[in-house]
Coordinates of N, CA, C and O in Angstrom, one line a residue:
X23 N 0.6 -1.6 -0.3 CA -0.1 -0.2 0.0 C 0.6 1.5 -0.3 O 0.6 2.5 -0.3
X24 N 1.5 0.9 0.6 CA 2.4 2.8 0.6 C 3.5 2.6 -0.2 O 3.3 3.4 -0.8
X25 N 3.7 2.0 -0.7 CA 4.6 1.9 -2.1 C 3.2 2.8 -3.1 O 4.3 3.6 -4.3
X26 N 2.4 2.0 -3.6 CA 1.6 2.2 -3.9 C 1.2 4.5 -4.1 O 1.1 5.0 -4.9
X27 N 1.1 5.1 -3.2 CA 1.3 5.8 -2.7 C 2.7 6.8 -2.8 O 2.7 7.7 -3.0
X28 N 4.1 5.8 -2.8 CA 5.0 6.6 -3.5 C 4.8 7.0 -4.7 O 5.0 7.8 -5.2
X29 N 4.3 6.0 -6.1 CA 4.4 5.8 -6.8 C 3.9 7.0 -7.2 O 4.0 7.6 -8.5
X30 N 1.8 6.8 -6.7 CA 1.2 8.5 -7.1 C 2.0 9.5 -7.0 O 2.1 10.3 -7.7
X31 N 3.5 9.8 -5.8 CA 3.9 11.0 -4.9 C 4.3 11.5 -6.2 O 4.9 12.4 -6.5
X32 N 5.1 10.3 -6.3 CA 6.6 10.6 -8.2 C 5.3 10.9 -9.1 O 6.7 11.8 -9.6
X33 N 4.6 10.5 -9.1 CA 4.1 10.3 -10.4 C 3.3 11.9 -11.4 O 3.5 12.8 -11.9
X34 N 2.7 12.4 -9.6 CA 2.8 14.2 -9.7 C 3.3 14.4 -9.9 O 3.4 16.0 -10.0
X35 N 4.9 14.5 -9.0 CA 5.6 15.2 -8.5 C 6.5 15.4 -10.7 O 6.2 16.9 -10.6
X36 N 6.3 14.6 -11.2 CA 6.8 14.1 -12.3 C 5.9 15.3 -13.7 O 6.1 16.4 -13.9
X37 N 4.6 15.1 -12.7 CA 3.3 15.9 -13.9 C 3.6 17.3 -13.3 O 3.1 17.9 -13.7
X38 N 4.0 17.2 -12.1 CA 4.4 18.6 -11.6 C 5.2 19.7 -12.2 O 5.2 20.7 -13.3
X39 N 6.2 18.6 -12.3 CA 7.4 19.9 -13.1 C 7.6 19.7 -14.8 O 8.1 20.9 -15.0
X40 N 6.9 18.8 -15.1 CA 6.4 19.1 -16.4 C 5.3 20.2 -17.1 O 5.8 20.8 -18.3
X41 N 4.4 20.5 -15.7 CA 3.2 21.4 -15.9 C 4.4 22.7 -15.6 O 4.1 23.9 -16.8
X42 N 5.3 23.3 -15.4 CA 5.9 23.7 -15.0 C 7.1 24.1 -15.7 O 8.0 25.5 -16.3
X43 N 6.9 23.5 -16.7 CA 8.6 22.8 -17.6 C 8.1 24.2 -18.9 O 8.1 24.7 -19.2
X44 N 6.4 23.6 -19.2 CA 5.9 23.2 -20.4 C 5.4 25.4 -20.0 O 5.5 26.1 -20.7
X45 N 5.3 25.8 -18.5 CA 4.5 27.3 -18.8 C 5.4 27.5 -18.6 O 6.5 29.0 -19.4
X46 N 7.2 27.2 -18.2 CA 8.2 28.2 -18.1 C 8.8 28.7 -20.3 O 9.1 29.3 -20.7
X47 N 8.1 27.3 -20.7 CA 9.0 27.2 -22.2 C 8.4 27.8 -22.9 O 8.2 29.0 -23.8
X48 N 6.8 27.7 -22.3 CA 5.6 28.9 -23.6 C 6.1 30.3 -23.1 O 5.8 30.8 -23.9
X49 N 6.6 30.7 -21.3 CA 6.8 32.1 -21.3 C 7.9 32.8 -21.8 O 8.1 33.9 -22.7
X50 N 9.3 31.7 -21.6 CA 10.2 32.1 -23.4 C 10.2 32.3 -24.5 O 10.3 33.4 -25.0
X51 N 8.9 31.6 -24.7 CA 8.5 31.7 -26.1 C 7.9 32.9 -26.0 O 7.9 33.7 -27.3
X52 N 7.2 33.2 -25.2 CA 6.7 34.8 -25.2 C 7.3 35.9 -25.3 O 7.1 37.0 -26.4
X53 N 8.2 35.5 -24.5 CA 9.5 36.7 -24.7 C 10.0 36.8 -26.0 O 10.4 38.1 -26.0
X54 N 10.3 35.7 -26.8 CA 11.8 35.6 -28.4 C 10.2 37.0 -29.0 O 10.6 37.9 -29.3
X55 N 9.2 36.8 -29.1 CA 8.1 36.6 -30.3 C 8.4 38.2 -29.4 O 7.9 38.7 -30.9
X56 N 8.5 38.6 -28.9 CA 7.7 40.1 -28.1 C 8.8 40.9 -28.4 O 9.1 42.1 -28.7
X57 N 10.2 40.0 -28.2 CA 11.7 40.9 -28.3 C 11.6 42.0 -29.7 O 12.3 42.2 -30.4
X58 N 11.2 40.6 -31.1 CA 11.0 40.9 -31.9 C 9.9 42.3 -32.5 O 9.8 42.8 -33.2
X59 N 8.9 42.7 -31.5 CA 8.3 43.7 -31.2 C 9.2 45.4 -30.9 O 8.8 44.7 -29.2
X60 N 9.3 45.8 -31.1 CA 9.8 47.5 -30.6 C 8.3 48.4 -30.3 O 8.0 48.7 -31.9
X61 N 8.3 48.9 -29.2 CA 6.9 49.7 -29.7 C 7.7 50.9 -29.9 O 8.9 51.5 -29.5
X62 N 7.0 51.9 -30.4 CA 6.8 53.2 -31.0 C 6.4 53.7 -29.7 O 5.5 53.7 -29.8
X63 N 7.0 55.4 -29.4 CA 6.6 56.6 -28.4 C 6.4 57.2 -29.1 O 7.8 58.0 -29.6
X64 N 6.3 58.4 -28.6 CA 6.1 60.0 -29.2 C 7.4 59.9 -29.6 O 7.0 59.8 -31.5
X65 N 8.6 60.4 -29.6 CA 10.1 61.0 -30.5 C 9.9 59.6 -31.9 O 9.9 59.7 -33.2
X66 N 9.5 58.7 -31.6 CA 9.9 57.2 -32.3 C 8.1 57.6 -33.3 O 9.0 57.3 -34.8
X67 N 7.4 57.9 -32.8 CA 6.5 58.0 -34.0 C 7.0 58.9 -34.5 O 6.1 58.7 -36.0
X68 N 6.8 60.3 -34.0 CA 6.9 61.1 -35.1 C 7.3 60.4 -36.5 O 8.0 61.7 -37.0
X69 N 9.2 60.5 -35.9 CA 10.4 59.6 -37.0 C 9.6 58.5 -37.7 O 10.3 59.1 -39.1
X70 N 9.0 58.2 -37.7 CA 8.3 56.7 -38.3 C 7.3 57.5 -39.4 O 7.0 56.9 -40.6
X71 N 6.8 57.9 -38.8 CA 5.1 58.3 -39.7 C 5.8 59.9 -40.5 O 5.1 59.7 -41.9
X72 N 6.4 61.0 -39.9 CA 5.9 61.9 -40.7 C 6.9 62.8 -41.7 O 8.4 61.9 -41.7
X73 N 6.3 63.1 -42.2 CA 7.2 63.3 -43.5 C 6.5 61.8 -45.0 O 6.9 61.9 -45.8
X74 N 6.5 61.2 -44.0 CA 6.5 60.0 -44.8 C 4.6 59.4 -45.7 O 3.7 59.1 -45.3
X75 N 4.8 58.4 -46.6 CA 4.1 57.4 -47.5 C 4.3 56.6 -47.2 O 4.9 55.5 -47.0
X76 N 3.5 55.7 -46.7 CA 2.7 54.4 -45.4 C 1.9 53.6 -47.2 O 0.7 54.3 -47.5
X77 N 2.5 52.6 -47.0 CA 1.9 51.5 -47.6 C 1.2 50.4 -46.7 O 2.4 49.7 -46.3
X78 N 0.3 50.2 -46.9 CA -0.2 49.2 -46.1 C -1.4 48.2 -46.0 O -2.1 48.2 -47.3
X79 N -1.6 47.6 -45.3 CA -2.9 46.2 -45.4 C -2.6 46.3 -44.1 O -3.0 46.2 -42.7
X80 N -4.4 45.8 -44.1 CA -5.9 46.1 -43.1 C -5.1 44.2 -42.8 O -5.7 43.8 -43.6
X81 N -5.1 43.9 -41.4 CA -5.7 42.2 -41.1 C -7.0 41.2 -42.0 O -6.7 40.9 -43.1
X82 N -8.0 42.6 -41.9 CA -9.6 42.3 -42.2 C -9.2 43.3 -43.4 O -9.9 44.2 -43.4
X83 N -10.2 42.4 -44.1 CA -10.2 43.3 -45.7 C -11.9 44.3 -44.9 O -12.1 43.9 -44.6
X84 N -11.6 45.5 -46.0 CA -12.7 46.4 -45.5 C -13.9 46.5 -46.2 O -14.1 46.4 -47.2
X85 N -15.3 45.9 -45.5 CA -16.1 46.2 -46.1 C -16.8 46.7 -47.0 O -16.7 46.2 -48.2
X86 N -16.5 48.2 -46.9 CA -16.9 49.0 -47.4 C -16.1 49.3 -48.8 O -16.1 49.6 -49.9
X87 N -15.0 48.6 -49.5 CA -14.4 48.4 -50.6 C -14.1 47.4 -51.3 O -14.1 47.0 -52.6
X88 N -14.2 46.4 -50.2 CA -13.6 45.5 -50.4 C -11.9 44.4 -50.1 O -11.6 44.0 -51.0
X89 N -11.3 46.2 -50.0 CA -10.3 45.9 -50.3 C -9.5 46.0 -48.7 O -9.8 46.5 -47.9
X90 N -7.7 45.4 -49.0 CA -7.4 45.3 -47.7 C -5.8 46.2 -47.6 O -5.8 46.1 -46.6
X91 N -5.7 47.1 -48.8 CA -5.0 47.5 -48.9 C -5.6 48.8 -49.1 O -6.1 49.6 -49.5
X92 N -3.9 50.3 -48.8 CA -4.3 51.5 -48.4 C -2.9 52.1 -48.2 O -2.0 51.2 -48.4
X93 N -3.3 52.9 -49.6 CA -2.0 54.2 -48.9 C -3.0 55.2 -48.2 O -3.8 55.7 -48.0
X94 N -0.9 55.9 -47.1 CA -1.9 57.1 -46.3 C -0.9 58.1 -46.1 O 0.7 57.4 -45.7
X95 N -0.2 59.3 -46.3 CA 0.5 60.0 -46.6 C 0.3 60.7 -45.3 O -0.4 61.4 -45.0
X96 N 2.0 60.6 -44.3 CA 1.4 61.8 -43.1 C 2.3 63.0 -43.1 O 3.2 63.1 -43.5
X97 N 1.4 64.2 -43.5 CA 2.5 65.2 -43.4 C 2.7 66.1 -43.3 O 2.5 65.7 -41.2
X98 N 4.2 66.6 -42.4 CA 5.2 66.7 -41.2 C 3.5 67.9 -40.5 O 4.1 68.4 -39.3
X99 N 2.9 69.1 -41.5 CA 2.1 69.4 -40.6 C 1.0 69.3 -39.6 O 0.1 69.8 -39.5
X100 N 0.8 67.3 -39.7 CA 0.2 66.9 -39.5 C -1.7 66.6 -39.9 O -2.4 66.2 -39.3
X101 N -1.7 66.7 -41.2 CA -2.3 66.1 -41.8 C -2.5 65.0 -42.7 O -0.8 64.6 -42.8
X102 N -3.5 64.5 -43.2 CA -3.0 63.0 -44.0 C -4.4 63.2 -44.5 O -4.9 63.7 -44.9
X103 N -3.4 62.0 -45.7 CA -4.4 62.1 -47.4 C -3.9 60.5 -47.3 O -3.1 59.8 -47.5
X104 N -5.9 60.4 -47.5 CA -5.9 58.8 -47.4 C -6.4 58.0 -48.6 O -6.8 58.9 -49.3
X105 N -6.2 56.8 -49.1 CA -6.2 56.3 -50.7 C -7.0 54.8 -49.5 O -5.3 54.0 -49.8
X106 N -7.7 54.3 -49.9 CA -7.9 53.4 -50.0 C -9.2 52.8 -51.5 O -10.6 52.9 -50.9
X107 N -8.6 52.1 -52.3 CA -10.1 51.7 -53.6 C -10.4 52.9 -53.8 O -9.6 53.9 -54.2
X108 N -11.6 52.3 -53.8 CA -12.6 54.4 -54.4 C -12.3 55.8 -54.0 O -12.2 56.6 -54.0
X109 N -12.3 55.4 -52.2 CA -12.0 55.8 -51.3 C -10.7 57.0 -50.9 O -9.8 56.5 -50.8
X110 N -10.6 58.3 -51.6 CA -9.8 59.2 -51.1 C -10.1 59.7 -50.2 O -11.2 60.6 -50.2
X111 N -9.7 59.9 -48.7 CA -9.9 61.5 -47.6 C -8.7 61.8 -47.4 O -7.8 61.3 -47.0
X112 N -9.0 63.7 -46.9 CA -8.1 63.5 -46.4 C -8.7 64.1 -44.6 O -9.7 63.7 -44.1
X113 N -7.8 64.4 -43.9 CA -8.1 63.8 -42.9 C -6.4 64.3 -41.6 O -5.8 65.1 -42.2
X114 N -6.5 64.0 -40.5 CA -5.1 64.5 -39.5 C -4.2 63.5 -38.6 O -5.6 62.2 -38.8
X115 N -3.5 63.7 -38.1 CA -2.8 62.8 -37.3 C -2.3 63.1 -36.5 O -1.6 64.5 -36.9
X116 N -2.2 62.7 -35.3 CA -1.2 63.1 -34.0 C -0.9 62.1 -32.8 O -1.7 61.2 -33.5
X117 N 1.3 62.2 -32.3 CA 0.8 61.2 -31.3 C 0.2 62.1 -29.9 O 0.7 63.3 -30.4
X118 N -0.4 61.0 -29.2 CA -0.3 61.1 -27.9 C 0.0 60.2 -27.5 O -0.3 58.5 -27.7
X119 N 1.5 60.5 -26.6 CA 2.1 59.8 -26.0 C 3.3 58.2 -26.6 O 3.6 58.2 -27.0
X120 N 2.4 56.7 -26.5 CA 2.4 56.0 -27.0 C 0.8 55.3 -28.0 O 1.3 54.2 -29.1
X121 N 0.6 56.7 -28.6 CA -0.4 56.0 -29.6 C -0.2 57.0 -30.5 O -0.1 58.3 -30.3
X122 N -1.1 57.2 -32.4 CA -0.9 57.5 -32.8 C -2.6 57.6 -33.1 O -3.0 56.2 -33.4
X123 N -3.1 58.9 -33.5 CA -4.4 58.5 -33.8 C -4.9 59.4 -34.9 O -3.9 60.2 -35.7
X124 N -5.8 59.0 -35.2 CA -6.4 59.5 -36.5 C -7.5 60.1 -36.6 O -8.5 60.1 -35.4
X125 N -8.3 60.8 -37.6 CA -9.5 61.8 -38.1 C -9.4 62.1 -39.5 O -8.8 62.9 -39.7
X126 N -10.7 62.0 -39.2 CA -11.5 62.2 -41.2 C -12.3 63.4 -41.3 O -12.8 63.1 -40.6
X127 N -11.9 63.7 -42.5 CA -13.2 64.9 -43.1 C -14.3 64.1 -43.8 O -15.3 65.0 -43.7
X128 N -14.4 63.0 -44.5 CA -15.0 63.0 -45.7 C -15.6 61.3 -45.2 O -16.4 60.7 -44.1
X129 N -15.4 60.6 -46.4 CA -16.1 59.7 -46.4 C -15.5 58.5 -45.2 O -16.3 57.9 -44.6
X130 N -14.6 58.7 -44.6 CA -14.4 58.3 -43.8 C -14.1 58.8 -42.2 O -14.3 58.6 -41.5
X131 N -15.2 60.1 -42.1 CA -15.5 60.6 -40.9 C -16.1 59.7 -40.0 O -16.8 59.1 -39.1
X132 N -15.6 60.8 -38.8 CA -16.3 60.1 -37.2 C -15.6 60.6 -36.0 O -15.8 61.4 -35.9
X133 N -15.3 59.7 -35.6 CA -14.6 60.5 -34.4 C -12.6 60.1 -34.5 O -12.8 59.7 -35.3
X134 N -11.9 59.6 -33.5 CA -10.9 59.5 -33.1 C -10.1 58.2 -32.9 O -11.1 57.5 -32.1
X135 N -9.4 57.6 -34.1 CA -9.6 56.0 -33.8 C -7.4 56.7 -33.1 O -6.8 57.0 -34.5
X136 N -7.6 55.3 -32.2 CA -5.9 55.7 -32.3 C -5.3 54.0 -32.2 O -5.8 53.3 -32.1
X137 N -3.3 53.9 -32.2 CA -3.2 52.5 -32.2 C -1.7 52.7 -31.2 O -0.8 53.3 -31.5
X138 N -1.3 51.4 -31.1 CA 0.2 51.1 -30.6 C 0.3 50.8 -31.7 O -0.1 49.9 -32.5
X139 N 1.8 52.0 -32.0 CA 2.6 50.9 -33.7 C 3.7 49.8 -32.4 O 4.6 50.6 -31.4
X140 N 4.2 49.1 -32.8 CA 5.4 48.7 -32.9 C 6.6 48.3 -33.8 O 5.8 47.7 -35.4
X141 N 7.5 48.1 -34.5 CA 8.4 48.0 -35.5 C 9.3 46.6 -35.0 O 9.6 45.7 -34.1
X142 N 9.5 46.3 -35.9 CA 10.2 44.7 -36.4 C 11.0 44.5 -38.0 O 9.6 45.0 -38.6
X143 N 11.8 45.0 -37.4 CA 12.6 45.2 -39.1 C 11.9 47.1 -39.9 O 12.2 47.9 -39.1
X144 N 11.2 46.7 -41.1 CA 10.7 47.6 -41.5 C 9.7 47.8 -41.5 O 8.9 48.6 -42.1
X145 N 9.0 47.2 -40.4 CA 7.1 46.9 -40.9 C 7.2 47.9 -39.1 O 7.4 47.5 -38.8
X146 N 6.1 48.0 -39.6 CA 5.1 48.5 -38.6 C 3.7 47.9 -38.6 O 3.0 47.9 -39.3
X147 N 3.2 47.1 -37.1 CA 2.1 47.3 -37.3 C 1.4 47.9 -35.9 O 2.2 48.6 -34.6
X148 N 0.2 48.1 -36.2 CA -1.0 48.5 -35.3 C -1.4 48.0 -34.9 O -2.0 46.9 -35.3
X149 N -2.2 48.0 -33.3 CA -2.0 47.2 -32.5 C -3.3 48.5 -31.6 O -3.5 49.3 -31.5
X150 N -5.0 47.8 -31.9 CA -5.4 47.9 -31.0 C -5.4 48.5 -29.9 O -5.1 47.4 -28.9
X151 N -5.7 49.4 -28.7 CA -5.4 49.9 -27.3 C -5.6 48.5 -26.6 O -4.9 48.6 -25.7
X152 N -7.4 48.5 -27.1 CA -7.4 47.1 -25.5 C -6.8 45.7 -26.5 O -7.1 44.7 -25.0
X153 N -6.2 45.5 -26.8 CA -4.5 44.3 -27.2 C -3.8 44.7 -26.8 O -2.5 43.8 -26.4
X154 N -3.7 45.6 -26.0 CA -2.0 46.1 -25.1 C -2.2 45.7 -23.8 O -2.2 46.3 -23.0
X155 N -1.8 45.0 -23.0 CA -0.7 45.1 -21.5 C -0.3 46.6 -21.3 O 0.0 47.4 -21.8
X156 N -0.9 46.0 -20.3 CA 0.2 47.1 -19.1 C 1.7 47.5 -19.2 O 2.5 48.6 -19.1
X157 N 2.8 45.3 -19.6 CA 3.7 45.7 -19.7 C 4.2 45.8 -21.4 O 5.1 47.0 -21.5
X158 N 2.9 47.1 -22.2 CA 3.8 48.0 -23.1 C 3.5 46.8 -24.6 O 3.3 47.3 -25.2
X159 N 3.0 45.7 -24.4 CA 2.9 45.2 -25.7 C 1.7 44.2 -25.5 O 1.1 44.0 -24.9
X160 N 2.2 43.6 -27.1 CA 0.1 43.2 -27.2 C -0.2 42.4 -27.1 O 1.0 40.8 -26.2
X161 N -1.3 41.7 -26.1 CA -2.0 40.2 -25.4 C -1.4 39.4 -26.5 O -1.2 38.1 -26.4
X162 N -1.8 39.7 -27.9 CA -1.8 38.5 -28.4 C -1.1 39.5 -30.4 O -1.4 40.2 -30.6
X163 N 0.6 38.9 -30.7 CA 0.7 39.5 -32.0 C -0.2 39.6 -32.9 O 0.4 39.6 -33.9
X164 N -0.6 38.7 -32.9 CA -1.7 38.5 -34.5 C -2.6 39.0 -34.3 O -3.1 38.8 -35.6
X165 N -2.8 39.5 -33.4 CA -3.9 40.1 -33.2 C -4.0 42.6 -33.8 O -5.0 42.5 -33.3
X166 N -2.8 42.2 -35.1 CA -2.4 43.6 -35.5 C -3.4 44.4 -36.3 O -4.8 42.7 -36.7
X167 N -4.1 45.4 -36.2 CA -5.3 45.8 -36.9 C -4.8 46.1 -38.1 O -4.9 45.5 -39.2
X168 N -3.2 46.7 -38.4 CA -2.7 46.9 -39.8 C -1.4 46.9 -40.2 O -0.8 46.8 -38.3
X169 N -1.0 46.6 -41.3 CA 1.0 46.7 -41.4 C 0.9 47.4 -42.2 O 0.2 47.7 -43.0
X170 N 2.3 47.8 -41.6 CA 2.3 49.4 -42.9 C 4.2 49.2 -43.2 O 4.8 48.7 -42.5
X171 N 4.3 49.3 -44.1 CA 6.0 50.1 -44.6 C 5.8 51.9 -45.5 O 4.9 51.6 -45.8
X172 N 7.5 52.2 -45.7 CA 7.5 53.1 -46.2 C 7.1 53.0 -47.0 O 8.2 51.9 -48.0
X173 N 6.7 53.7 -48.4 CA 6.2 53.4 -49.6 C 8.2 53.6 -50.2 O 8.7 54.1 -49.2
X174 N 8.3 52.8 -50.4 CA 9.4 52.7 -51.9 C 10.5 51.5 -50.4 O 11.4 50.9 -51.3
X175 N 10.5 51.3 -49.3 CA 11.2 50.8 -49.1 C 10.8 48.7 -48.9 O 9.8 48.4 -49.7
X176 N 11.6 47.8 -48.8 CA 11.3 46.8 -49.2 C 11.0 46.0 -47.4 O 11.0 46.5 -46.0
X177 N 9.5 45.1 -48.0 CA 8.8 44.8 -46.3 C 9.5 43.6 -46.1 O 10.0 42.6 -46.1
X178 N 9.2 43.2 -44.7 CA 9.9 43.0 -43.8 C 8.9 41.9 -42.4 O 8.8 41.8 -42.0
X179 N 7.7 42.5 -43.2 CA 6.3 42.0 -42.8 C 5.8 41.2 -42.6 O 5.9 40.3 -43.7
X180 N 5.9 39.5 -42.0 CA 4.8 39.0 -41.6 C 3.6 38.5 -40.5 O 3.4 40.0 -39.9
X181 N 3.2 37.8 -40.6 CA 1.8 38.4 -40.1 C 1.9 37.1 -38.2 O 1.3 37.4 -37.7
X182 N 3.1 37.0 -37.9 CA 3.5 37.4 -36.4 C 2.7 36.2 -35.9 O 2.3 35.6 -34.6
X183 N 2.2 34.9 -36.8 CA 2.0 33.8 -36.6 C 3.1 32.7 -36.3 O 3.5 32.4 -37.2
X184 N 2.8 32.3 -35.0 CA 4.1 31.7 -34.2 C 3.0 29.8 -34.3 O 2.5 29.9 -34.2

């Protein structure tokens, strides 16, 4: 009888260690993938966008145009020119701490939309702030909203799927 309890105890110990090892490996993998994302804030957001034209892709195709591709010019004066299929719109862009925010005047008018932005290689990934934890990183790296590259640049964009 004692040997049965001993064997169960040993098995539980090994199973517990396996779970700890698995959790540790999973955390290490998450830390590795997060190290690929460099968060942009204030000055780095301004440098990444101001005076640049970006070619981008929405993760989910836009119902309004049936495309997921767009081009946006970020003028140094804070104005923006946006092109998506047949939609052409103008608006404003601003940096607020760790966010880049947009407001448009025409077909895209409505409220202000803000995103956290991360760089990996030549690609900028934008995430809804609701998907960003207190540590400043996305809860799920694959839930990006938009990925962009500076016009004329070579794209290193991936879907960040592990």
